[in-house]
XYZ file of N, CA and C in Angstrom:
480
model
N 55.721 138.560 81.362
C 55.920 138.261 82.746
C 56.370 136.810 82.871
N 57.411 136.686 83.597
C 58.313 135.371 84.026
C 57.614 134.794 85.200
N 57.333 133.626 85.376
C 56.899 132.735 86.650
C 57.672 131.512 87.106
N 58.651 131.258 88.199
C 58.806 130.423 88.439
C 57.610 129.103 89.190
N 58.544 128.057 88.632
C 57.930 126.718 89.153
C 58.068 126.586 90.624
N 57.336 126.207 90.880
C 56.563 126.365 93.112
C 57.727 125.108 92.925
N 58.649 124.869 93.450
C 59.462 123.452 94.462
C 58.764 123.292 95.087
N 58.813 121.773 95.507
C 58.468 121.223 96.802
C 58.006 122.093 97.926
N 56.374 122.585 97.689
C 56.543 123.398 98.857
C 55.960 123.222 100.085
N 55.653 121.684 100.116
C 54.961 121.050 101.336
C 56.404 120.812 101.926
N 57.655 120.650 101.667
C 59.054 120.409 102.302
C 59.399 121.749 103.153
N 59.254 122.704 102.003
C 59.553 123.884 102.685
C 59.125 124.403 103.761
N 57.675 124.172 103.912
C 56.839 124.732 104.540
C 56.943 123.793 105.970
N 57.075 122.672 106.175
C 57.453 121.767 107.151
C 58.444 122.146 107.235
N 59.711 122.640 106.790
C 60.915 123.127 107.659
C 60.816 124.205 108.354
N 59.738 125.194 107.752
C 59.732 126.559 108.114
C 59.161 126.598 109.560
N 58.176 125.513 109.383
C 57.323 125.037 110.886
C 58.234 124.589 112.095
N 58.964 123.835 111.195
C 60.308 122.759 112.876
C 61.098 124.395 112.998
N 61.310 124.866 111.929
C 62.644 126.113 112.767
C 61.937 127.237 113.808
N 60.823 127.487 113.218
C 59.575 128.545 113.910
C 59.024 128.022 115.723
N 59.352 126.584 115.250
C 58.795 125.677 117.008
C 60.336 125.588 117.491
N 61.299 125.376 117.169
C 62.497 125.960 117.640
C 63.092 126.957 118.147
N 62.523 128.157 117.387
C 62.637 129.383 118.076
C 61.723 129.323 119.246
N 60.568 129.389 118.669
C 59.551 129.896 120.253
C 59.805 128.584 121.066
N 59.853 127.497 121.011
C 59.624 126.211 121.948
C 60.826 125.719 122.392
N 61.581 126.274 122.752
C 63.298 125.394 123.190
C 63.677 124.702 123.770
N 64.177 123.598 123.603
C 64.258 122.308 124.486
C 64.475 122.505 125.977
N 65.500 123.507 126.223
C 65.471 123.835 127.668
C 64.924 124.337 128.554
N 63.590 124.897 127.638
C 62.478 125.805 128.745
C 61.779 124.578 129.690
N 61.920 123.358 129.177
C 60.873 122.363 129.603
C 61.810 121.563 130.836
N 63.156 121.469 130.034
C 64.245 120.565 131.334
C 64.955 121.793 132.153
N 65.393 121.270 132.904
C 66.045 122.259 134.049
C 66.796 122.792 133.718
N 67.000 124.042 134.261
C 67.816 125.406 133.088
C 68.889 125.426 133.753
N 69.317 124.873 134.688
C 71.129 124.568 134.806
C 71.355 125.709 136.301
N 72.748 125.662 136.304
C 73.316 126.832 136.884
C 73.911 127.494 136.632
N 74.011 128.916 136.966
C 75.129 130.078 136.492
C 76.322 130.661 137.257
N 77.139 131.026 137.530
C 77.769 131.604 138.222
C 78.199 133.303 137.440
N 77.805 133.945 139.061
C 77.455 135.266 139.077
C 78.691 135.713 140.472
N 79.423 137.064 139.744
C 80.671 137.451 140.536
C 79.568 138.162 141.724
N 80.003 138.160 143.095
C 79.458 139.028 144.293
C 80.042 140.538 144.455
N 81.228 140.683 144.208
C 81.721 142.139 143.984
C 82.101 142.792 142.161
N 82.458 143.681 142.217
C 82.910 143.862 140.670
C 84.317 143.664 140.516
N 84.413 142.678 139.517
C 85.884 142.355 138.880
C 86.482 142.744 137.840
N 87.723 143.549 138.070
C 87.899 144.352 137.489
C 88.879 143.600 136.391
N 89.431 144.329 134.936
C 90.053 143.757 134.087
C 91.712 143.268 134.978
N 92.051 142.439 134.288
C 93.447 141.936 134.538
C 93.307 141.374 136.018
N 92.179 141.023 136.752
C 92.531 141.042 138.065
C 91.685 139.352 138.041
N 92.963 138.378 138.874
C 92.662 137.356 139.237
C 91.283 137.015 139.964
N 90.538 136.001 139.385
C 89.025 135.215 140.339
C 89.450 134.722 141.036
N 88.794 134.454 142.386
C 88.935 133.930 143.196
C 87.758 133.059 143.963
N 87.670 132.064 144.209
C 86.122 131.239 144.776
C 85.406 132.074 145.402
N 86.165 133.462 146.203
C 85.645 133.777 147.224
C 84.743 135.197 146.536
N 84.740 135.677 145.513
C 84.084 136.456 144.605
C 82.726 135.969 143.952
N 82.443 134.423 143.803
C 82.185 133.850 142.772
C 80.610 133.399 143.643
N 79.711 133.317 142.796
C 78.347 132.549 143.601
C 77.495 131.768 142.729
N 77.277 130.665 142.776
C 76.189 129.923 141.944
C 74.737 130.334 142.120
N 74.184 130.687 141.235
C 72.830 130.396 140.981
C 71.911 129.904 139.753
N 70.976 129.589 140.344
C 69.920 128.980 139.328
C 69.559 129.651 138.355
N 69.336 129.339 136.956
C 69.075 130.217 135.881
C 67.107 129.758 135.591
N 66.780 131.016 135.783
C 65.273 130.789 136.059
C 64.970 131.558 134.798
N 65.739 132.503 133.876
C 65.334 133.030 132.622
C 65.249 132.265 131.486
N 64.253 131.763 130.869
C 64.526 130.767 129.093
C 65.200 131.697 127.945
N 65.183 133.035 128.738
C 65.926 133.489 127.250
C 67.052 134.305 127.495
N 68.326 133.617 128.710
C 69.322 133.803 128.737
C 69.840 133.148 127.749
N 70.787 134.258 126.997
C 71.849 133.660 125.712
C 73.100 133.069 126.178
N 73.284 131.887 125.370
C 74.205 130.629 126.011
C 75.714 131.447 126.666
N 76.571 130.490 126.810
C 78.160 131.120 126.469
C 78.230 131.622 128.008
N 77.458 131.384 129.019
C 77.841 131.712 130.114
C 78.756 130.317 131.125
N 79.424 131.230 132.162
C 80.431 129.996 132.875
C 78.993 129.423 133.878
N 79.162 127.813 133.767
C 78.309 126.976 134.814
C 78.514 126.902 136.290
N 79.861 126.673 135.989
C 80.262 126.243 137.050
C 81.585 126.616 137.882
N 81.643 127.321 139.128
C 82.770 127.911 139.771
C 84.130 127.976 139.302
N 84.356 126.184 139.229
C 85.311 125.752 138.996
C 86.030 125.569 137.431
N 84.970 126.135 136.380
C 84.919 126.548 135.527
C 85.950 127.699 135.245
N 86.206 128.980 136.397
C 85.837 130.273 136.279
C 87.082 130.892 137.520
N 87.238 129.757 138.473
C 88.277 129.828 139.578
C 89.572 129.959 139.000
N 90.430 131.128 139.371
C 91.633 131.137 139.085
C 92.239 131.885 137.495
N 90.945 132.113 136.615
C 90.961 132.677 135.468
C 91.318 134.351 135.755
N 91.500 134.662 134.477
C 92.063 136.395 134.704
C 90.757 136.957 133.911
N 89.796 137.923 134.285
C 88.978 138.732 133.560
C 89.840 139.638 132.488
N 88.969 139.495 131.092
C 89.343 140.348 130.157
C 88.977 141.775 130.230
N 87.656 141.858 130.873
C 86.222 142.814 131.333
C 85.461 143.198 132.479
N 85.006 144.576 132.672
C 84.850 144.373 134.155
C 83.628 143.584 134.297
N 83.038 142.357 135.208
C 82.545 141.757 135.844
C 81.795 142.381 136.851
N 80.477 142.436 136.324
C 79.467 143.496 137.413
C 78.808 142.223 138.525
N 78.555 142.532 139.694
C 77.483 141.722 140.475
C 76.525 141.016 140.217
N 75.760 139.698 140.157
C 74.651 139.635 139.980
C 74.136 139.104 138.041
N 75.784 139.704 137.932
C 75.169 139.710 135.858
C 76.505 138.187 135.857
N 75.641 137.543 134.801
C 76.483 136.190 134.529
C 77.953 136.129 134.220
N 78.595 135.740 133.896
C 80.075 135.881 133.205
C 80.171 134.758 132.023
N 80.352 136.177 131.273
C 80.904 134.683 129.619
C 82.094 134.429 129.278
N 81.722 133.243 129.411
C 83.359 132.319 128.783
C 83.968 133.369 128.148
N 83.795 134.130 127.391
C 84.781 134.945 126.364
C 85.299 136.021 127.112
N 84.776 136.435 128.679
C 85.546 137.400 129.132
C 86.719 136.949 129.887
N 87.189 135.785 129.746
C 88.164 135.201 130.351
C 89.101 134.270 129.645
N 89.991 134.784 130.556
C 91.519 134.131 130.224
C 92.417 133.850 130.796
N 93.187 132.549 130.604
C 94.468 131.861 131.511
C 94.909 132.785 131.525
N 95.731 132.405 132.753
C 97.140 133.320 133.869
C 98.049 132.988 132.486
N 98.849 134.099 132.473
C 99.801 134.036 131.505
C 101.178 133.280 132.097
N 101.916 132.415 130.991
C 103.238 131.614 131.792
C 104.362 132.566 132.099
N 104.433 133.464 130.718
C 105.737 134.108 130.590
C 104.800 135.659 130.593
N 105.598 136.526 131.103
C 105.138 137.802 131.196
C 106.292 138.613 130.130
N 105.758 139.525 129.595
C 106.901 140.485 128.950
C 108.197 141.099 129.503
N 109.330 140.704 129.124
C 110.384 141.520 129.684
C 111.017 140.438 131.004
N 110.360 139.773 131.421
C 111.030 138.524 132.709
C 112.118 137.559 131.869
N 112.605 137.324 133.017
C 113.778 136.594 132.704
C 113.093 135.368 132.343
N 113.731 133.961 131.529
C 112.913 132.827 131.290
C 114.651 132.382 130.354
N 113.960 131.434 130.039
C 115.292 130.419 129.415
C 114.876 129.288 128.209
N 115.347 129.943 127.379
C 115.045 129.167 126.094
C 115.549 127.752 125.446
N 114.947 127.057 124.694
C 115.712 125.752 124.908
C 115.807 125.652 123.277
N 116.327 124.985 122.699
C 116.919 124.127 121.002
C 116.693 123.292 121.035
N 116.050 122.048 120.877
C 116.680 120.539 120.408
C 116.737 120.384 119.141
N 117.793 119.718 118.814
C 117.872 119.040 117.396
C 118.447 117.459 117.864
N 117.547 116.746 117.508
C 118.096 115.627 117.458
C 118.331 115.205 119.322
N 119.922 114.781 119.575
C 120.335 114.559 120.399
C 121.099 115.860 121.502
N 121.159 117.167 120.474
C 121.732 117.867 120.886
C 120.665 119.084 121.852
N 120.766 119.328 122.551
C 120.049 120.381 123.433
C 121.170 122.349 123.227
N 120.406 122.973 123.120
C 121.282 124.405 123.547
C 120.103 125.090 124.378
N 120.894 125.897 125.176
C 119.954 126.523 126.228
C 120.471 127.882 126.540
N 119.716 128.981 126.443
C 120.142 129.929 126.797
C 119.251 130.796 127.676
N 119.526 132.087 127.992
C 119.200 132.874 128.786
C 118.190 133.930 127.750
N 116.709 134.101 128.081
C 115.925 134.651 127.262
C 114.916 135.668 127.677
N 114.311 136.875 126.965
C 113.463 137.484 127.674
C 112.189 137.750 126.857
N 111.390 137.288 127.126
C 110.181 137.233 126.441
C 110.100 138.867 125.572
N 109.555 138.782 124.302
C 108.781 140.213 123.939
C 106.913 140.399 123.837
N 106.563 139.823 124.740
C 104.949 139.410 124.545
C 105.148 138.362 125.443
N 103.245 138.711 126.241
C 102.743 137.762 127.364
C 102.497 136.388 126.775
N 102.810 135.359 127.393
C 102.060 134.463 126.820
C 101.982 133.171 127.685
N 100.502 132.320 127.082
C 100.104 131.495 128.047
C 101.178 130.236 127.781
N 100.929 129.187 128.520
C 101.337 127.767 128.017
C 100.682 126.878 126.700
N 101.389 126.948 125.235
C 101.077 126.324 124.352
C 101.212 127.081 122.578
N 101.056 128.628 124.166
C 101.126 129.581 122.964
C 102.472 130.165 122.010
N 102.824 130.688 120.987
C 103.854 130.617 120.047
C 104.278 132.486 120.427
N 105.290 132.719 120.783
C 105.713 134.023 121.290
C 107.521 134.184 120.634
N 107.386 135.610 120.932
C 108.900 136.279 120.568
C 109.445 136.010 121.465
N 111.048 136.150 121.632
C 111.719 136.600 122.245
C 113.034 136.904 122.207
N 114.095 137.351 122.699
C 115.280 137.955 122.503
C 116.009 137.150 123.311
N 117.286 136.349 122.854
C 118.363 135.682 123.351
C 118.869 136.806 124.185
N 119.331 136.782 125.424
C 119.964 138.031 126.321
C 121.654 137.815 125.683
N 122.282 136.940 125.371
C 123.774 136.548 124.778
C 123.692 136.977 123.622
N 123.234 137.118 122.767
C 123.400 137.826 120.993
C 122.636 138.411 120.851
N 121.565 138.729 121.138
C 120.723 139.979 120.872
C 119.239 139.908 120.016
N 119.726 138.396 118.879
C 118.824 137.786 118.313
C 117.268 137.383 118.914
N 116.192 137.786 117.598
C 114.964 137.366 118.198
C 114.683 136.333 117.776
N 113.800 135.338 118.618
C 113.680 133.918 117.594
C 112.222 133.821 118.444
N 111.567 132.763 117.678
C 109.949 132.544 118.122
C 110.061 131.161 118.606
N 109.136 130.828 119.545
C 109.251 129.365 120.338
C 107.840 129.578 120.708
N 107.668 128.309 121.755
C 106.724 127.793 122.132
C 106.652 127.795 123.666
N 105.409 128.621 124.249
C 105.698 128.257 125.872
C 105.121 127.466 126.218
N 106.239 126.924 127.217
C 106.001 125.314 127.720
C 105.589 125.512 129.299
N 104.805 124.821 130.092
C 104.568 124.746 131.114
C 105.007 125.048 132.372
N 106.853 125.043 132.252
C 107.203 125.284 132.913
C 107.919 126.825 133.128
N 107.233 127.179 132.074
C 107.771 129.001 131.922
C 109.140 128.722 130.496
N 109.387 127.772 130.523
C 111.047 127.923 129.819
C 109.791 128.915 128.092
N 110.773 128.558 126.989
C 110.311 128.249 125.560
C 111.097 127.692 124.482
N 110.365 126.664 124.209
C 111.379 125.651 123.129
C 111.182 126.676 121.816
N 112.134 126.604 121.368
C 112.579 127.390 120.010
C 112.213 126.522 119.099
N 111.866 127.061 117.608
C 111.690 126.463 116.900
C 112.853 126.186 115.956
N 112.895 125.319 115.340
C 113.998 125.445 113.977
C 113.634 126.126 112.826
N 113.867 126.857 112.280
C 113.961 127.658 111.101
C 113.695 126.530 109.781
């Protein structure tokens, strides 16, 4: 029969204690548990928030799990991924920016190299927000090339 050597087990045993008072004892049960915002009707997927949906309240549970929106303005103007029931919190992860470029809309693509600019006439193949890297099809040659959407709806092309 094999026996290992005990490590440090006054270390161990003091860590096991701080993670164990961590779980049960959480810093936030003691300070003020914040605010939540909770939708008043049900919001359905793809469908724009609006302030007038939206209601703050006090989070009086210690063992609500984090990742929820605080604050209105947080949450105003975002697109639900999920439907959004009454009363139940909303998490950051069920939401998402208004998209810049929509699939299939007209939009206008740009080149720079250097000093030189080309610009053409373009139609997205995929939604996409501002920042994000998307397809699309030159409407003049037929060619697909990938760019970047920019703020103002256009998309700068990349160079190859």
């Amino acid at each position: 029969m094999k026996f290992r050597r005990a490590r440090n087990t006054v270390a161990s045993t003091a860590l096991a204690a701080v993670a164990i008072a961590g779980i049960v004892l959480p810093g936030s049960v003691s300070a003020g548990m914040g605010y939540a915002v909770v939708p008043t009707a049900i919001i359905y997927p793809g469908e724009t928030i609006s302030g007038g949906q939206l209601q703050e309240v006090e989070v009086t549970n210690p063992n609500l799990a984090g990742g929820y929106a605080r604050s209105i303005e947080e949450v105003r103007g975002m697109i639900s991924k999920r439907t959004l029931l009454p009363g139940r919190t909303i998490p950051v992860s069920a939401l998402r920016e208004p998209y810049t470029v929509t699939r299939g809309s007209q939009i206008r693509l740009i080149f720079r190299i250097g000093a030189m600019t080309i610009s053409a006439a373009g139609s997205p193949l995929e939604d996409g927000s501002t920042g994000q890297v998307v397809r699309a099809r030159n409407m003049d040659s037929g060619v697909i090339v990938s760019g970047t959407v920019l703020a103002d709806g256009t998309i700068h092309v990349a160079a190859k």
